[in-house]
CSV table of C-alpha atoms in Angstrom, one decimal:
chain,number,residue,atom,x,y,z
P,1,UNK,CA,25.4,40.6,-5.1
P,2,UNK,CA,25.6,40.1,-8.8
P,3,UNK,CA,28.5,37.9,-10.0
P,4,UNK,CA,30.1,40.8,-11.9
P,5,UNK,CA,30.9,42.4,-8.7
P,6,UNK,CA,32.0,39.2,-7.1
P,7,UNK,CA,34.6,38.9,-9.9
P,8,UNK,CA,35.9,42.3,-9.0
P,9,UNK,CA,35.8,42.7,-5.5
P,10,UNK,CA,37.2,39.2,-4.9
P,11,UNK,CA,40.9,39.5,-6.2
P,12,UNK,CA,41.0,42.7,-4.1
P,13,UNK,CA,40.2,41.8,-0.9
P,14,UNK,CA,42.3,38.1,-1.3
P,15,UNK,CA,45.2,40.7,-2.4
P,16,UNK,CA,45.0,43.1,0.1
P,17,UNK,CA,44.6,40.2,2.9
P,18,UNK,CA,46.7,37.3,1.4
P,19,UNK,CA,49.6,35.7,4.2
P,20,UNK,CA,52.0,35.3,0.7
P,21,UNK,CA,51.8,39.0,-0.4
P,22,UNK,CA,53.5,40.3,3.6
P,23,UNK,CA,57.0,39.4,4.2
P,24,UNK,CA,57.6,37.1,6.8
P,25,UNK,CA,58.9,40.3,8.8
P,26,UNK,CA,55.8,41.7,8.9
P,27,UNK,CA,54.3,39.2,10.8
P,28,UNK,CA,57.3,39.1,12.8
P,29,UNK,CA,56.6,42.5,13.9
P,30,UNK,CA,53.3,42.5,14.8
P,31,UNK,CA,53.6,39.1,16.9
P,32,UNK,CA,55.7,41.1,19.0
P,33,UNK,CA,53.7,43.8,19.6
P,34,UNK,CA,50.8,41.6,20.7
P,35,UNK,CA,53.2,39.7,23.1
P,36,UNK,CA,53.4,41.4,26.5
P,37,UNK,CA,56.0,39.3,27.6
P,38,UNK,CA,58.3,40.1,24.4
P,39,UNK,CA,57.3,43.4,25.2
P,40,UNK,CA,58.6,43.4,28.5
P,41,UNK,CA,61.7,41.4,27.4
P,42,UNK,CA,62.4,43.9,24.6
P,43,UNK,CA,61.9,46.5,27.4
P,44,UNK,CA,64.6,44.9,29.8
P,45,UNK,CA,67.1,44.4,26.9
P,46,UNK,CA,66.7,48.0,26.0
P,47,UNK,CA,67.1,49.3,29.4
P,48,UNK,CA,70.5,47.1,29.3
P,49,UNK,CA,71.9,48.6,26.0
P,50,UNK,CA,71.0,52.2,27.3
P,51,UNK,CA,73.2,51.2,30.5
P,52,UNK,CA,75.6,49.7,28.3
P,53,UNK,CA,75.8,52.6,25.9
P,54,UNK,CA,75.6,55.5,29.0
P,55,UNK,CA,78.0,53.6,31.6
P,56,UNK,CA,79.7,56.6,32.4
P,57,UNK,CA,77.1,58.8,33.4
P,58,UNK,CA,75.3,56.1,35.5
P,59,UNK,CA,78.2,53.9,37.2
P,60,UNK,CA,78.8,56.3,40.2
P,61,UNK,CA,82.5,55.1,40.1
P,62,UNK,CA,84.7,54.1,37.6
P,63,UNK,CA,85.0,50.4,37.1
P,64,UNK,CA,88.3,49.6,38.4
P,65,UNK,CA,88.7,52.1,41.2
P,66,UNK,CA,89.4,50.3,44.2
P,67,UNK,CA,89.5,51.0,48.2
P,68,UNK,CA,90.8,48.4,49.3
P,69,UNK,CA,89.7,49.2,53.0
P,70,UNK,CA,86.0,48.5,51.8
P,71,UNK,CA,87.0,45.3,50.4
P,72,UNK,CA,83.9,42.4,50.5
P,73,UNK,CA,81.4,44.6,52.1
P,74,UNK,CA,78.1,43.6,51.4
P,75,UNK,CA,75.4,45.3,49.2
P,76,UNK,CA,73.5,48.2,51.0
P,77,UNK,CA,77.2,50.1,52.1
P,78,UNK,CA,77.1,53.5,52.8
P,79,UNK,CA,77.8,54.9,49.0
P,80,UNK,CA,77.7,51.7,47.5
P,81,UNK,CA,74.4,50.0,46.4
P,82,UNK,CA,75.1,46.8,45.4
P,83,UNK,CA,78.8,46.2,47.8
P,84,UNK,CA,82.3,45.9,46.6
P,85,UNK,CA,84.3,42.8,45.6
P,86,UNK,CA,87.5,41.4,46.7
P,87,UNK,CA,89.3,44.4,45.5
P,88,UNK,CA,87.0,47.1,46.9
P,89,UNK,CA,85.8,47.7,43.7
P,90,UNK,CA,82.2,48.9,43.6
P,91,UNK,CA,80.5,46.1,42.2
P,92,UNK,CA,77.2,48.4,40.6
P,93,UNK,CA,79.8,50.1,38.9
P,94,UNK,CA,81.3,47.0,36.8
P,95,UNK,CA,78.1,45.8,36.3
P,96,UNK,CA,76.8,49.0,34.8
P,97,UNK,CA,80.2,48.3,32.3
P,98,UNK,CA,80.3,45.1,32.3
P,99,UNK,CA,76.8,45.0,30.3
P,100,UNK,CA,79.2,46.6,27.5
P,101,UNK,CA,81.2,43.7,26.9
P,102,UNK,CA,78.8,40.7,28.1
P,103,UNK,CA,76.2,42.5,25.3
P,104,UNK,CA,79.0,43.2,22.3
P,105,UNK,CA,79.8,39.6,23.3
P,106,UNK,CA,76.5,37.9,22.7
P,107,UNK,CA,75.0,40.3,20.0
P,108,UNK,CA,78.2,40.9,17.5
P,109,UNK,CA,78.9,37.2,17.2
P,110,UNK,CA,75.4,36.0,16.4
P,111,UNK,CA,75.0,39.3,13.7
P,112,UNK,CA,78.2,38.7,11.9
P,113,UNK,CA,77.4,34.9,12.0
P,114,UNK,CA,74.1,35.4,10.3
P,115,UNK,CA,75.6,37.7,7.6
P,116,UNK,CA,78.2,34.9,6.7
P,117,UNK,CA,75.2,32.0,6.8
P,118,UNK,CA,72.6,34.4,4.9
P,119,UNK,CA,74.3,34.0,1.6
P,120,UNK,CA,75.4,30.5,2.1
P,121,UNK,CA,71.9,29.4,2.9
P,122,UNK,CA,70.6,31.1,0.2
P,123,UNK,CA,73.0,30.2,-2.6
P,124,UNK,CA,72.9,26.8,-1.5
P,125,UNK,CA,69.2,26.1,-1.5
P,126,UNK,CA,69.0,27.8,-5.4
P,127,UNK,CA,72.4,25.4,-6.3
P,128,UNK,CA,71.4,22.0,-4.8
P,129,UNK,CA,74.6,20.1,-5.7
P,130,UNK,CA,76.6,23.3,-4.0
P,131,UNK,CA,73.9,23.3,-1.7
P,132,UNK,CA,75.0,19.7,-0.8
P,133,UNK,CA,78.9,20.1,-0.1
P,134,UNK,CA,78.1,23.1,2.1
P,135,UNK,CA,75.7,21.5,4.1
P,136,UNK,CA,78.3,18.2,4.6
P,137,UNK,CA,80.8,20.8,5.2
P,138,UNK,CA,78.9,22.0,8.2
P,139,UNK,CA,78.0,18.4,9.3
P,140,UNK,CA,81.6,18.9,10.9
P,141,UNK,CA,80.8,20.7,12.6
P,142,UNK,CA,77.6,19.5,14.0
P,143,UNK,CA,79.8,16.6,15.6
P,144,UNK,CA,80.4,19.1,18.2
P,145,UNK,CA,78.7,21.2,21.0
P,146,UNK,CA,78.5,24.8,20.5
P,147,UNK,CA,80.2,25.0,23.8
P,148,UNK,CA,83.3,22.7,23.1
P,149,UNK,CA,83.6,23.8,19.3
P,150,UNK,CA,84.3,27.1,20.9
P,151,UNK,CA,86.3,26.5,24.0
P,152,UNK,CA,88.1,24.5,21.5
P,153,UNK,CA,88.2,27.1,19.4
P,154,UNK,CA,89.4,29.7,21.8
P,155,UNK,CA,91.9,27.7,23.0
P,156,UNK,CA,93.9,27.2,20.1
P,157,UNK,CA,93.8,30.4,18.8
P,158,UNK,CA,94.3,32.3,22.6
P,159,UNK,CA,92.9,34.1,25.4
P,160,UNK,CA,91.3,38.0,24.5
P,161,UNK,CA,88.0,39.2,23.6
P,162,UNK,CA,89.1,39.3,19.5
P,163,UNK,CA,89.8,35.8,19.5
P,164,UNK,CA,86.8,35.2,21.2
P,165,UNK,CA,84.8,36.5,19.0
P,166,UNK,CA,85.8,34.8,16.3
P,167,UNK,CA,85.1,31.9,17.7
P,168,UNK,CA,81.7,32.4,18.4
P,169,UNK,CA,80.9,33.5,15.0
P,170,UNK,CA,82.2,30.3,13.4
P,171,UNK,CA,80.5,28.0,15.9
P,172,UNK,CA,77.4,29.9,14.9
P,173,UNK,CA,78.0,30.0,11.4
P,174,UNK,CA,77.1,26.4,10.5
P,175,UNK,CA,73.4,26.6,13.0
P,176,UNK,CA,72.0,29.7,10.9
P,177,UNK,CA,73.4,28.3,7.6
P,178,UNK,CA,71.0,25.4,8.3
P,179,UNK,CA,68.1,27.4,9.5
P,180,UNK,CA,68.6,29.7,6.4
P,181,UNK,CA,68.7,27.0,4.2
P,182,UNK,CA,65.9,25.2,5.3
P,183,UNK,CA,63.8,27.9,5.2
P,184,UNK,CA,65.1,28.9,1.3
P,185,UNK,CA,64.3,25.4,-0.1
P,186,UNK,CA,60.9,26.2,1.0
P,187,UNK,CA,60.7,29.1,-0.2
P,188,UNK,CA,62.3,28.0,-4.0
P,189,UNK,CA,58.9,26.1,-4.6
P,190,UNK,CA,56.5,28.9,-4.2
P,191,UNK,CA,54.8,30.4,-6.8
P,192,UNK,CA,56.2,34.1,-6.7
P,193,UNK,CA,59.6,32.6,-7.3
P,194,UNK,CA,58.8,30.4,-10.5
P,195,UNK,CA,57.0,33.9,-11.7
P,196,UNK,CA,60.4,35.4,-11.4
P,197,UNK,CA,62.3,32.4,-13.2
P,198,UNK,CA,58.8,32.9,-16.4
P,199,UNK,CA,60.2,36.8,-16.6
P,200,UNK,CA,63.9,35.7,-16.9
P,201,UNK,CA,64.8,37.8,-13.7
P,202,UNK,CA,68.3,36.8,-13.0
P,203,UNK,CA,69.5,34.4,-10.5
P,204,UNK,CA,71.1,37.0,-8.3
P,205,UNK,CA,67.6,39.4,-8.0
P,206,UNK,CA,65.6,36.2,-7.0
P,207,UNK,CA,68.2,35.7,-4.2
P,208,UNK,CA,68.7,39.0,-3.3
P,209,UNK,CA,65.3,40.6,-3.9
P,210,UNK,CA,62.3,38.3,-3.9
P,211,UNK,CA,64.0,35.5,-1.7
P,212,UNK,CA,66.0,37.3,0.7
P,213,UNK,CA,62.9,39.4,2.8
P,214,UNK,CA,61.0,35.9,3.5
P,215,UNK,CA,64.1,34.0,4.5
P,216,UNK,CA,65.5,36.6,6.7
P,217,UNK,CA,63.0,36.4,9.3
P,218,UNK,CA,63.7,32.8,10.0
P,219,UNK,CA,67.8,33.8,10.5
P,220,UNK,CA,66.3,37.0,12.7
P,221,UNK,CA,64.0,34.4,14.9
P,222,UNK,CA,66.3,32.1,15.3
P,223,UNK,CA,69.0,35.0,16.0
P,224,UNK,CA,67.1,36.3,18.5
P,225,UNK,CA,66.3,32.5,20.5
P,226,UNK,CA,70.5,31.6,20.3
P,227,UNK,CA,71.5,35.3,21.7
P,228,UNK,CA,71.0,34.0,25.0
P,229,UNK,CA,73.2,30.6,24.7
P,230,UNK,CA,76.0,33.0,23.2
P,231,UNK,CA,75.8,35.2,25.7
P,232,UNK,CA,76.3,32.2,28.6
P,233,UNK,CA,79.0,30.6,25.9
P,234,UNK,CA,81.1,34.1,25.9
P,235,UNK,CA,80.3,34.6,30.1
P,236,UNK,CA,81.8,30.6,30.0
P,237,UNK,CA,84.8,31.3,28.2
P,238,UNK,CA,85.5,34.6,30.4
P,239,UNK,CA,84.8,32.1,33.4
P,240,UNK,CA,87.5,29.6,32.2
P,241,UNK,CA,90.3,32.3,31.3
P,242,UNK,CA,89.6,32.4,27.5
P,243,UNK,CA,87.8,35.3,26.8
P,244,UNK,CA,88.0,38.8,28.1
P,245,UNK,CA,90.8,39.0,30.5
P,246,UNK,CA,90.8,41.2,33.7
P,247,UNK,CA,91.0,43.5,35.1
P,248,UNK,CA,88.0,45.1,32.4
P,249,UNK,CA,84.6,44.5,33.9
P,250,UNK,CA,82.8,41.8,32.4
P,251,UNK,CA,80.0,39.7,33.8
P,252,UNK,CA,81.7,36.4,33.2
P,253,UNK,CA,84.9,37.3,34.8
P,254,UNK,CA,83.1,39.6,37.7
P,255,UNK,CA,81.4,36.0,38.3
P,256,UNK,CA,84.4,34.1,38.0
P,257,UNK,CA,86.6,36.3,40.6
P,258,UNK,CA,83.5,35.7,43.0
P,259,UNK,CA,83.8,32.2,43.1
P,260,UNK,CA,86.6,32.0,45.3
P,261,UNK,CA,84.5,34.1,48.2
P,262,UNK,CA,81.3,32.4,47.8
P,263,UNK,CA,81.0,31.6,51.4
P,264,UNK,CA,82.2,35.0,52.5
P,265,UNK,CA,80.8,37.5,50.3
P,266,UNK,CA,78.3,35.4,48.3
P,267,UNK,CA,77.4,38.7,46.6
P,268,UNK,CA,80.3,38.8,44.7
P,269,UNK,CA,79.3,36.0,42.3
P,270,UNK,CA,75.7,36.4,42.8
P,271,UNK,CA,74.7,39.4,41.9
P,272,UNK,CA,76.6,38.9,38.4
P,273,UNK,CA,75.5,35.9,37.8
P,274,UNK,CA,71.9,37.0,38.3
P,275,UNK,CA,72.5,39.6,35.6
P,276,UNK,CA,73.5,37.2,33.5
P,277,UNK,CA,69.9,35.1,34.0
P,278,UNK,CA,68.3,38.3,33.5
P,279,UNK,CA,69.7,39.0,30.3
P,280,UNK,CA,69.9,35.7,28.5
P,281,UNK,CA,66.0,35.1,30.0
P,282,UNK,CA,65.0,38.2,28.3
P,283,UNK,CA,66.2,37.4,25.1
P,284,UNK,CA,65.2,33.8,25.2
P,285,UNK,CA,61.5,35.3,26.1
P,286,UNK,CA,61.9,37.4,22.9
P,287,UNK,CA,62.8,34.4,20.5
P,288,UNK,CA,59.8,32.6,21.7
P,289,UNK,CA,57.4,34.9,20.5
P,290,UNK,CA,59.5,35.5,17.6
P,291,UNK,CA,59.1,31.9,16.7
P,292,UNK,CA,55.6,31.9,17.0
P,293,UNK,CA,54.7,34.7,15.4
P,294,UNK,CA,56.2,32.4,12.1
P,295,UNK,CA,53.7,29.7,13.2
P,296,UNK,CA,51.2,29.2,10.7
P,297,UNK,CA,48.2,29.3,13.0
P,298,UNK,CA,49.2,32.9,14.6
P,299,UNK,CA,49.9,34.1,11.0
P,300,UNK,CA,46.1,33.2,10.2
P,301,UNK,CA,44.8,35.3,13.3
P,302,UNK,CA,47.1,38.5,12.4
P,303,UNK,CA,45.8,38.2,9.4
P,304,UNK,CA,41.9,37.7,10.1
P,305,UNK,CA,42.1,40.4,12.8
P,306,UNK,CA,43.4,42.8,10.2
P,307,UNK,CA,40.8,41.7,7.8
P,308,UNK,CA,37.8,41.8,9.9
P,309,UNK,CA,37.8,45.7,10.4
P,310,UNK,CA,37.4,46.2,6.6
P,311,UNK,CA,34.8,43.5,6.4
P,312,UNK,CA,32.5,45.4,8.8
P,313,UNK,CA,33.3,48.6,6.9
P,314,UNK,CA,32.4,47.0,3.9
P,315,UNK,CA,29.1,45.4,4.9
P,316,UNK,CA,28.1,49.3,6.6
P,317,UNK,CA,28.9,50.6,3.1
């Protein structure tokens, strides 16, 4: 092969097969898809939101019905899969609805928390002396575990889910600010961004448009790996009184009912505290292989495998 040609089919195929020139999603995505086990967790966590979303037409009796005449009968009852609780309320049932709340109360705090910490990661990696108050700002709240910040939290402001929520998300806020950060101060050093700075492209568009599709996959990973501890968080503070409140059909307050006829109708507590371990397993599964799909070394092999295809059409032609 004559030099000439090298000089022209080189920057093409390092183009077309260069790590920098996919967004950080990308290989997200396909590290995933060659995960069986994220597969199968995305697959459980689906099946859970299409309960959640379809609870009516699935539960075969409303949540809080009760027959108080079947009270603490064990799973496998005539009519009733999975038992009835203390109340004789059929415990399928509020599981089926409970995945409604326990979900909305895992997945709504960690979104809206990343949406807050997004442009405060951003903004202060690009600023550093700005960058530097808001990362001693959340130092503060660093001193704390997630778990006391918000049972601390919750209990000043009140029992109820609202309240609850808001708790979460500022617990969260300060983790994903962090992670964002990080992750944009790397990013600030690369080539394609002092390109942007050489054309004059405003401060806002390299934040927002260049910077922004890189760093988000770092917030989405770690997203995804701190779902489950939220959801176990919000199921705690059901458990102690200061989240959702009965009688709505949650699993942290199904579990928390329970506990007071462990001995007698174990299934009670069990069987939501087992959906609990499936759920916050699935999603922990998930963020694993979302984390390494960011790895260097697996970025490397996604991209080889996609190369090597072309390479062998290339040497036929």
């Amino acid at each position: 092969m004559s030099v000439t040609s090298m000089a022209t089919t080189s920057p093409a195929s390092s183009q077309r097969f260069s790590p920098a020139r996919r967004s950080n999603l990308y290989f997200v995505w396909r590290g995933v898809l060659g995960d069986p086990v994220a597969r199968i967790a995305a697959v459980i966590i689906f099946l859970l939101v299409l309960c959640a979303i379809f609870a009516p037409y699935l539960a075969p009796f409303p949540p809080n019905e009760a027959d108080p005449a079947l009270r603490l009968q064990p799973p496998g009852t005539p009519g009733h899969l999975l038992g009835l609780d203390h109340q004789g309320r059929d415990i399928l049932s509020r599981l089926i609805y409970g995945a409604r709340l326990t979900l909305l109360s895992g997945v709504v705090p960690v979104i809206l928390g990343a949406a807050i910490s997004i442009p405060l990661g951003l903004i202060g990696a690009w600023y550093p002396r700005l960058g530097e108050v808001v990362m001693r700002v959340m130092d503060v709240f660093f001193a704390f575990p997630m778990a006391l910040l918000a049972i601390m939290l919750a209990a000043l402001m009140g029992p109820g889910l609202g309240n609850m929520m808001i708790a979460l998300v500022v617990t969260l806020i300060p983790y994903n600010t962090r992670v964002v950060y990080a992750a944009a101060s790397q990013e600030r050093e690369l080539a394609y961004i002092e390109a942007a700075k050489a054309m004059a492209t405003s401060d806002l568009k390299i934040l927002f448009v260049e910077m922004l599709p890189n760093v988000v996959a770092a917030s989405v990973v770690y997203s995804c790996t701190i779902v489950g501890a939220v959801v176990i968080t919000a199921a705690g503070l059901s458990f102690l009184g200061l989240g959702v409140q009965p009688p709505i059909a949650e699993w942290g307050i199904m579990t928390s009912e329970g506990r007071s006829y462990v001995f007698v109708a174990p299934h009670i507590a069990a069987l939501p505290g087992l959906a609990i371990t499936v759920l916050v397993m699935a999603f922990n599964l998930l963020g694993d292989s979302l984390r390494d799909s960011l790895d260097p070394k697996t970025r490397l092999q996604l991209v080889k495998h996609r190369a090597a295809p072309s390479d062998s059409d290339e040497g036929k032609a």
